[in-house]
XYZ file of C-alpha atoms in Angstrom:
497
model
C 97.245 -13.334 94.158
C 100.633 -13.271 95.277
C 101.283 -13.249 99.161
C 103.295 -10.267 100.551
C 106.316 -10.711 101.833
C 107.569 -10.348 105.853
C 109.217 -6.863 106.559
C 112.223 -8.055 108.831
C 114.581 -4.190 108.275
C 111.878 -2.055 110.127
C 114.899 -0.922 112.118
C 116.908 0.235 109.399
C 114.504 1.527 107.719
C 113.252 4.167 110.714
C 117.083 4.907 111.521
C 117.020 5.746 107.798
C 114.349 8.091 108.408
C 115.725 9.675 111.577
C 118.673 10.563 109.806
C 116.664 11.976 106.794
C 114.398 13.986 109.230
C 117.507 15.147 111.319
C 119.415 16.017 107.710
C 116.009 17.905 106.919
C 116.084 19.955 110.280
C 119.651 21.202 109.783
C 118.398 22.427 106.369
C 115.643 24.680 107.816
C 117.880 25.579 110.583
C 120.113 26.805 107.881
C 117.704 28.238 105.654
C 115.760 29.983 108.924
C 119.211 31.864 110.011
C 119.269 32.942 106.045
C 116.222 34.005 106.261
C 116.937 35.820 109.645
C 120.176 37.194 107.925
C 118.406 38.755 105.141
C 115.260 40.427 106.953
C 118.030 42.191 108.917
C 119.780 43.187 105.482
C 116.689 44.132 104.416
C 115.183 46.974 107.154
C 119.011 48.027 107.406
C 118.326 48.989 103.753
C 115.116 50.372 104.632
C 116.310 52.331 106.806
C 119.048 53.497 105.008
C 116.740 54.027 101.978
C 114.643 56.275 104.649
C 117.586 58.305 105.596
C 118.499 58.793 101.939
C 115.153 60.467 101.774
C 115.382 62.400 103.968
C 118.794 64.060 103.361
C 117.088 64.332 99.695
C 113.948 66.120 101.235
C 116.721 68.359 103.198
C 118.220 68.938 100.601
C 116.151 69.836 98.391
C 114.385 72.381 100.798
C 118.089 74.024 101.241
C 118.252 74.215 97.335
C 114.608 75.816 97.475
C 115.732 78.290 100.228
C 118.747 79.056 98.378
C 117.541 79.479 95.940
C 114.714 82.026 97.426
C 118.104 83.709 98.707
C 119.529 83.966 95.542
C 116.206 85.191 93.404
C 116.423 88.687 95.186
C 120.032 89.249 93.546
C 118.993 87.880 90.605
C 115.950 90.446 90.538
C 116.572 94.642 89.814
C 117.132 95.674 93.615
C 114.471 98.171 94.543
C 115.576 101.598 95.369
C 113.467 104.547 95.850
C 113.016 105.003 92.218
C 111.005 101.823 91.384
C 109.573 101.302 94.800
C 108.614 102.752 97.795
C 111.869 102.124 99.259
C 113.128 105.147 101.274
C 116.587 107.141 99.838
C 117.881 106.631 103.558
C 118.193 102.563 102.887
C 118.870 101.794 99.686
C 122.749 101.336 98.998
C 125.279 103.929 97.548
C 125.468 102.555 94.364
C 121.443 103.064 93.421
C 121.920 106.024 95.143
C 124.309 107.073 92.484
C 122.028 106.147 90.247
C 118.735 107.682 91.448
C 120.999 110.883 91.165
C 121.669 110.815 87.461
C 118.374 108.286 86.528
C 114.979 109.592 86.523
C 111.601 108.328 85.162
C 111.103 111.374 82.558
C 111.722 110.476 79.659
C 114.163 112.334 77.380
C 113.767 115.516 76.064
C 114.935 116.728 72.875
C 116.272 119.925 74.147
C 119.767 120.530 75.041
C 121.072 120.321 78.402
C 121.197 123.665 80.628
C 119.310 126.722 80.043
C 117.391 127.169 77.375
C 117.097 129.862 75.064
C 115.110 133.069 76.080
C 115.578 131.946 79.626
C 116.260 135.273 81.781
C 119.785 134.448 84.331
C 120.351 136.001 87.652
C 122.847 137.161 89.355
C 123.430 139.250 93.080
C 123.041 143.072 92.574
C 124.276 145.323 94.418
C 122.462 147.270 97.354
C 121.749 150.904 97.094
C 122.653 152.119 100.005
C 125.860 149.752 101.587
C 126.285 149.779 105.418
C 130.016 151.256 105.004
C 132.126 152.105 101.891
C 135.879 151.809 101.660
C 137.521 153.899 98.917
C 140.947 151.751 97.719
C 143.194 153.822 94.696
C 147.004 153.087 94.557
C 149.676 154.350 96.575
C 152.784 154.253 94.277
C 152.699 154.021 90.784
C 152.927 150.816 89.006
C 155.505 151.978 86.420
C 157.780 153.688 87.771
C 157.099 153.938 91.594
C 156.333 157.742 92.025
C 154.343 159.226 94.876
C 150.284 159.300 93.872
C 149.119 160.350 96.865
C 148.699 164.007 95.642
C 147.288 162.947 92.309
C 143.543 163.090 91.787
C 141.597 160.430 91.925
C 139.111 158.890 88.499
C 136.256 156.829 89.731
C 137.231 153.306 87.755
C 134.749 150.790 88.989
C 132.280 149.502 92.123
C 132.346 146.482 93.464
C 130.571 145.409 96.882
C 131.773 142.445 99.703
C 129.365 141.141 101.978
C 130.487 139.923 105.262
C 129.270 138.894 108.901
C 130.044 140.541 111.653
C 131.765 139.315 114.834
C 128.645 137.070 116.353
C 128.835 138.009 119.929
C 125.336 137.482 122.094
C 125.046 140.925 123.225
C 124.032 141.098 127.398
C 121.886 143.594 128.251
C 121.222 144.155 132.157
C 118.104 145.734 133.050
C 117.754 147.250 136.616
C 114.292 147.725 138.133
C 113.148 150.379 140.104
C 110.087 151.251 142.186
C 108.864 154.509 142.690
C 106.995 155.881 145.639
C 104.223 158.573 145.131
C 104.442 161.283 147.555
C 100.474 161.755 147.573
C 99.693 157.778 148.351
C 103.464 156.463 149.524
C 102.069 153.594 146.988
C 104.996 152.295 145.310
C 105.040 151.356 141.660
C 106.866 148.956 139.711
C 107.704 149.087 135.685
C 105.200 147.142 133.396
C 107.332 144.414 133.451
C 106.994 141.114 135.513
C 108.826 140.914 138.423
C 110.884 137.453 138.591
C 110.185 135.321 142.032
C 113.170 132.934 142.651
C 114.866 130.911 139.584
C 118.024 131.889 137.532
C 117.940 135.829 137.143
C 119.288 135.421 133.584
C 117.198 134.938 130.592
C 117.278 134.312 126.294
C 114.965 136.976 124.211
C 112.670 136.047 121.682
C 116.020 136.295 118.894
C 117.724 133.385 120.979
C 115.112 131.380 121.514
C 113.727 131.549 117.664
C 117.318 130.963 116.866
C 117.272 127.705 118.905
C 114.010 126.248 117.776
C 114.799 127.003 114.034
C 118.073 125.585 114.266
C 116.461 122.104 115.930
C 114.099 122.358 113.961
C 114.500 123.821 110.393
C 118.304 122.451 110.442
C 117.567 119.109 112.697
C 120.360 120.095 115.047
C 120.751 117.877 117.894
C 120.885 119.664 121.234
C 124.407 118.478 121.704
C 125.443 119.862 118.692
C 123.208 123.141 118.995
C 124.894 123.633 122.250
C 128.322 123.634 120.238
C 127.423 126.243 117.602
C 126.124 128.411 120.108
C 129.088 128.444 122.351
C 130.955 129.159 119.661
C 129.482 131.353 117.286
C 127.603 133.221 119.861
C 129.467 132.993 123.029
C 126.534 131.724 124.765
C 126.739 128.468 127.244
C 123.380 127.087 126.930
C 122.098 123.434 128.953
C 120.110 120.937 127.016
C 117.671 121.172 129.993
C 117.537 125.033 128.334
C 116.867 124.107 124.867
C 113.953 121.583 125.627
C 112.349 124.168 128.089
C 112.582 126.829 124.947
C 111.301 124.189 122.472
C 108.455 123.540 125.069
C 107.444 127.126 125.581
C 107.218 127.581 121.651
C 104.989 124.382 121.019
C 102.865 126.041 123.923
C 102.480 129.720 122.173
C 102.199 128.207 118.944
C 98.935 126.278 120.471
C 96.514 129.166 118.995
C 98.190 128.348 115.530
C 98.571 125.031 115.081
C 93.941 125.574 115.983
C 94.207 127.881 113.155
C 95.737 125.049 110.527
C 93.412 122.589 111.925
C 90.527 124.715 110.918
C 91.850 125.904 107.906
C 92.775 121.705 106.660
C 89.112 120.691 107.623
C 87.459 123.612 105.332
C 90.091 123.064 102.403
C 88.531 120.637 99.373
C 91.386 118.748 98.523
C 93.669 117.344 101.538
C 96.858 115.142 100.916
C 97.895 112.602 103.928
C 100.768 110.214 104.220
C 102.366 108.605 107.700
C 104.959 107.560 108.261
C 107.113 104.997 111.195
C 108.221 107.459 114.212
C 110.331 106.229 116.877
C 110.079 107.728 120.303
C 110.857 106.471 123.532
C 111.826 103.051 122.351
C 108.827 102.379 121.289
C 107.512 102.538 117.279
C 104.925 105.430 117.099
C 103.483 106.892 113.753
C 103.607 110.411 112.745
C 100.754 111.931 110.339
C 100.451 114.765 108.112
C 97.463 116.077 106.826
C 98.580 119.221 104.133
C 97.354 121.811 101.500
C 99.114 123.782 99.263
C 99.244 126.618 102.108
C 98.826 124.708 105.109
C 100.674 121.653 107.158
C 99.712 119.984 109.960
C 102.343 117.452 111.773
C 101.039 114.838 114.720
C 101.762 111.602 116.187
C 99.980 108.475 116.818
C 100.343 105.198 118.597
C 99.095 103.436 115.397
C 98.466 103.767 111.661
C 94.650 103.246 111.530
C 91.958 105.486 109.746
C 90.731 106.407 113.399
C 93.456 108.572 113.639
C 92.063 110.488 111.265
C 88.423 110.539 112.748
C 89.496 111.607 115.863
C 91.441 114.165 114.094
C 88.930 115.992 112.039
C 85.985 114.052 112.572
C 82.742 114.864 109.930
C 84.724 117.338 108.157
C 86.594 113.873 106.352
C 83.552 113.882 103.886
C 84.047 117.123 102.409
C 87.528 116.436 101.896
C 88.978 114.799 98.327
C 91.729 112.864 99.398
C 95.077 112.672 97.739
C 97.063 109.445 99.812
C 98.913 106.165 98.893
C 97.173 102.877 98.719
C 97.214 102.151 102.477
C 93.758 100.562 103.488
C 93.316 102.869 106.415
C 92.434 105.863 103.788
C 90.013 103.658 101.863
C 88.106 102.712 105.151
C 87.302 106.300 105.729
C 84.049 108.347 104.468
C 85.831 111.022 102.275
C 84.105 112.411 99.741
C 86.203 111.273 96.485
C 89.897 110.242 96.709
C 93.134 110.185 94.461
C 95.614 107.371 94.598
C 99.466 108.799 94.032
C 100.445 107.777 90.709
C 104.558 108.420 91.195
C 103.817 105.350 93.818
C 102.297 103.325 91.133
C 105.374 104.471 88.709
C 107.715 103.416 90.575
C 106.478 100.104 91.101
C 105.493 99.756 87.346
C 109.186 100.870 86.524
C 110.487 97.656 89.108
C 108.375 95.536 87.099
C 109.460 96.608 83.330
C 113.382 96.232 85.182
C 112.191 92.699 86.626
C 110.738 91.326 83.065
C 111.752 93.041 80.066
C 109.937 90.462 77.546
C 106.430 91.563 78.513
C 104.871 94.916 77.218
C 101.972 94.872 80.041
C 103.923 97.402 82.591
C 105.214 99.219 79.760
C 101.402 99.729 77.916
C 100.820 100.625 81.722
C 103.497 102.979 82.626
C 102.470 104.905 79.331
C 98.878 105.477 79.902
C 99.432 106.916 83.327
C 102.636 109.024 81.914
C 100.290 110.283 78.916
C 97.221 111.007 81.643
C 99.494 113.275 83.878
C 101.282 115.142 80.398
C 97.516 115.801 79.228
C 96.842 117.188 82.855
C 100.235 119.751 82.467
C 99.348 120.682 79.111
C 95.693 121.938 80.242
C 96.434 122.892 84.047
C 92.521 124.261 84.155
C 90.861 122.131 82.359
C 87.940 119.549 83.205
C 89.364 116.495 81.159
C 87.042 113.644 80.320
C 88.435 110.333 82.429
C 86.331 107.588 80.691
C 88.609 107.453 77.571
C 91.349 106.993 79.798
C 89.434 104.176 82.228
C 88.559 102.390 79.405
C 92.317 102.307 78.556
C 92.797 100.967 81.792
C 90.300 98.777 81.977
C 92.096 96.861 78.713
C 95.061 96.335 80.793
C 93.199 95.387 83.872
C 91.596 92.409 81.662
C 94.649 91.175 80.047
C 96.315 87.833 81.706
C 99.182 88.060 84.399
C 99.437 84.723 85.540
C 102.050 83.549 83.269
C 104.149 86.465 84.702
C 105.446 86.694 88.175
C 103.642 87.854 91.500
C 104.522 91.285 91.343
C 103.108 91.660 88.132
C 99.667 89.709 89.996
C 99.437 91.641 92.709
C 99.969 95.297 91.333
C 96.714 94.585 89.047
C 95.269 93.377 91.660
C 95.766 96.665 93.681
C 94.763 98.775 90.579
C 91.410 96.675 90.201
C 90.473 97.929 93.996
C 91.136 101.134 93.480
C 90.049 101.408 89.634
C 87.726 104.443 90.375
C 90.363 106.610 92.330
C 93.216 106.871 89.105
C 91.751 109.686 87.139
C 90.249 111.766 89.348
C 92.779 114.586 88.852
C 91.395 115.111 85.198
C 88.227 115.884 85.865
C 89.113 118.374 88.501
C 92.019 120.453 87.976
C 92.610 121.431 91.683
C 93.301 117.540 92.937
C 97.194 116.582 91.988
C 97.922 113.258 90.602
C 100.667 112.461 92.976
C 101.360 112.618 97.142
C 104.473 114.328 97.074
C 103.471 117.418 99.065
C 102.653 114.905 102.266
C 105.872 113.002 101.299
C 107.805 116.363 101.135
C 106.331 117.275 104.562
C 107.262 114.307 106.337
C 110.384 113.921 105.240
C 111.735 116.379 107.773
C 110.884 114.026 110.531
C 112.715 111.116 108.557
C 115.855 113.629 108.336
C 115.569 114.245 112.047
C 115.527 110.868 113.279
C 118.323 110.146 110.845
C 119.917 112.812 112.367
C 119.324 112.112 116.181
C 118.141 108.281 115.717
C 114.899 108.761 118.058
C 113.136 110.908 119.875
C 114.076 110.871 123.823
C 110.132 111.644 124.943
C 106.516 112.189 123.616
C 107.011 115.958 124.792
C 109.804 116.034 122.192
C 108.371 114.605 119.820
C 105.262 116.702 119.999
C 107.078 120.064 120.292
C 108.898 119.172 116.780
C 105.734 118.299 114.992
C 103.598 120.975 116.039
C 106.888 123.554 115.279
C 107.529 121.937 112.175
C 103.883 122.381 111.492
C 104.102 126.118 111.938
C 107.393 126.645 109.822
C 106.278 124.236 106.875
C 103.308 126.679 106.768
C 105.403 129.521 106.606
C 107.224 128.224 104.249
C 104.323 127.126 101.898
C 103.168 131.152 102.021
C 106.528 132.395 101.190
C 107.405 133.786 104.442
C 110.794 133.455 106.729
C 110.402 130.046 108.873
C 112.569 131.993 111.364
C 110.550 135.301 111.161
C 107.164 132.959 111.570
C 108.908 131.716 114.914
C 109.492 135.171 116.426
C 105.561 136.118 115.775
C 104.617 132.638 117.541
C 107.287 133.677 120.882
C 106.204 137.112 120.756
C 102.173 135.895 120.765
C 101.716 137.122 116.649
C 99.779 134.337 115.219
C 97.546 136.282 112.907
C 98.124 137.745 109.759
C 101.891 137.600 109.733
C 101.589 133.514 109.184
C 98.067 132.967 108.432
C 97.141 135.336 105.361
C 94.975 133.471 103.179
């Protein structure tokens, strides 16, 4: 076995290893500041990587909100002819439209009057408050004197014309007389005034001031205008409240008398409608018959209105209202859902899709029901053909169609049982528009005057609209029906059944 040899370079050989070890250490030092270099490259990505997604994540939600923006242009506008969309805010242009567009369809039968149809014209009166005799002077041909020449009656003609509107002051002195039996002295029948202005409006001015503010919606500033000059007469605002505030009080008795009359009827139509008064957003109701109309505010929109209204009397009462859930909360003995509501939304959706036949299948079934009910006004028409109809639709698929198209089935499935009650009795209408015809004064008023200044002022309108509405639903003179409520007449004149 061979010996081993003596190791005499230890000393090289471990300075050979330092310098290995050392050449090693720079390496690491080298590769740790890479290392160090590219973590920091690496979360400065990350974090720009994280701000990319977010500013994609913006983004994105801007496109989604513009393009939210942008559907509602891209969609048929609604108007008040295929929504419920008042005429006072929809733009000029539909209003142009909703002029000359309606949702009868086309007749075959020409335009204008139609044949057979009797014309009118103004007559003449048989006995004229003055008559003028006119002939010529000269004659035409060759200028001689026709003065002594008889006269041929040629033709009549008559002119109406106003006379000069002056208010006519009347001054009435009032003496007492003593009795020379007693020494008792006696006055007329009339009251004696005791302080206060010692000039006063009759019953003519003050009709003529509550029909003008509130037949015509004339603002007081404006009423006070007219009657300065057309009348002559200088009359405060402080004047015209006080006269609309005496009539709502007189007309008191009356406005009892429509109550009653509203909670015996059989069929009742209701709508309300956003009132603003005082600053403040109030709701006006209308409860109406084909004779009667009753006008009141309310600081909300529930059914309880209505219960505190009329109370039990609700469940004798068919109702004829929109699809507001207050109606359908209260105990009424049948109800009627307003079918030229449902139209018009039925027409927005056959504008917003055109492809799909479901709103068109719809819109004809409910047209067809209400021609059937014109065509046999007295009638008592079998609904079940016609709910089975609808019941077809009801089951057919939406959901590949958009949310409108969703949620108007969804409506009709609540109220399923309240479409076709008009057939079956003739007396209850297939529409609202009596309650929406009523209201609408109210909506022309505040148009008008913007708001109402007080609840007083508000009240007096809707109780005197109330009274004039009625008047005019029995074909009587809203301006004559005034004068019987200032001079204490609320019987017959107004109230003949």
């Amino acid at each position: 076995m061979p010996m081993k040899q003596p190791i005499n370079d230890i000393s090289s050989i471990l300075q050979s290893m330092a310098s290995e070890m050392q050449s090693m250490r720079k390496d690491l030092d080298g590769q740790h500041q890479e290392i160090c270099r590219l973590t920091r490259g690496t979360q400065a990505q990350a974090k720009e990587i994280h701000s990319l997604k977010r500013k994609v994540k913006e983004r994105d939600n801007t496109i989604d909100d513009l393009q939210n923006r942008l559907s509602k242009y891209e969609e048929p506008p609604k108007n008040s002819n295929n929504s419920s969309t008042p005429p006072s805010k929809e733009k000029l242009k539909d209003e142009v439209v909703r002029r000359t567009k309606s949702l009868r369809k086309k007749s075959d039968k020409p335009v204008g009057g139609q044949k057979g149809h009797q014309g009118t014209t103004r007559t003449m009166v048989d006995n004229p408050d003055e008559t003028v005799e006119e002939s010529a002077d000269y004659c035409t041909g060759c200028g001689h004197d026709l003065s002594d020449s008889p006269k041929e009656l040629d033709y009549i003609s008559q002119v109406v014309s106003i006379p000069p509107l002056r208010a006519v002051v009347k001054e009435i002195r009032h003496y007492v007389r003593r009795c020379s039996r007693c020494g008792n002295q006696s006055r007329p029948y009339a009251p004696r005034r005791r302080g206060g202005n010692s000039v006063t409006y009759d019953q003519s001015v003050q009709a003529l001031v509550v029909y003008m503010n509130v037949v015509q919606c004339i603002p007081y500033q404006r009423l006070q205008s007219i009657l300065e000059a057309v009348f002559g007469i200088e009359m405060s605002q402080g004047t015209i409240a006080n006269i609309l505030q005496s009539a709502k009080a007189k007309a008191g008795p009356a406005i009892e008398m429509i109550k009653e009359s509203i909670s015996r009827s059989r069929v009742v139509g209701f709508d309300e409608s956003g009132c603003y008064c005082d600053k403040r957003l109030d709701w006006s109701w209308i409860a109406q018959t084909n004779l009667r109309t009753l006008v009141f505010r309310a600081n909300n929109r529930s059914g309880k209105v209505l219960e505190d209204m009329f109370g039990d009397t609700l469940k004798n009462i068919t109702a004829v209202t929109d699809r507001h859930s207050a109606y359908f909360s209260l105990d009424f003995a049948d109800h009627q859902i307003c079918l030229s509501h449902i139209l018009r939304e039925v027409q927005y959706l056959t504008e917003l899709d055109g492809d799909q036949q479901w709103s068109v299948e719809l819109q004809n079934l409910l047209g067809e029901a209400i021609h059937t009910r014109n065509e046999s006004p007295t009638e008592v028409i079998d609904k079940a053909p016609w709910l089975s109809r609808l019941d077809r639709l009801l089951q057919q698929s939406v959901e590949h169609l958009k949310d409108e198209f969703r949620r108007l089935k969804n409506g009709l499935i609540k109220c399923r049982d309240y479409v076709f009650k008009f057939l079956e009795n003739p007396a209850v209408p297939s529409h609202n528009n009596g309650s929406e015809r009523g209201i609408r004064k109210l909506k022309i008023k505040q148009k008008v005057s913007g708001t109402f200044r007080s609840d007083e002022g508000a009240d007096a309108f809707m109780a005197l609209h109330s009274i004039t509405d009625t008047a005019w639903k029995n074909k009587q003179s809203p301006l004559d029906a005034i004068l019987a409520i200032l001079n204490g007449e609320t019987g017959d004149y107004v109230f003949a059944e």
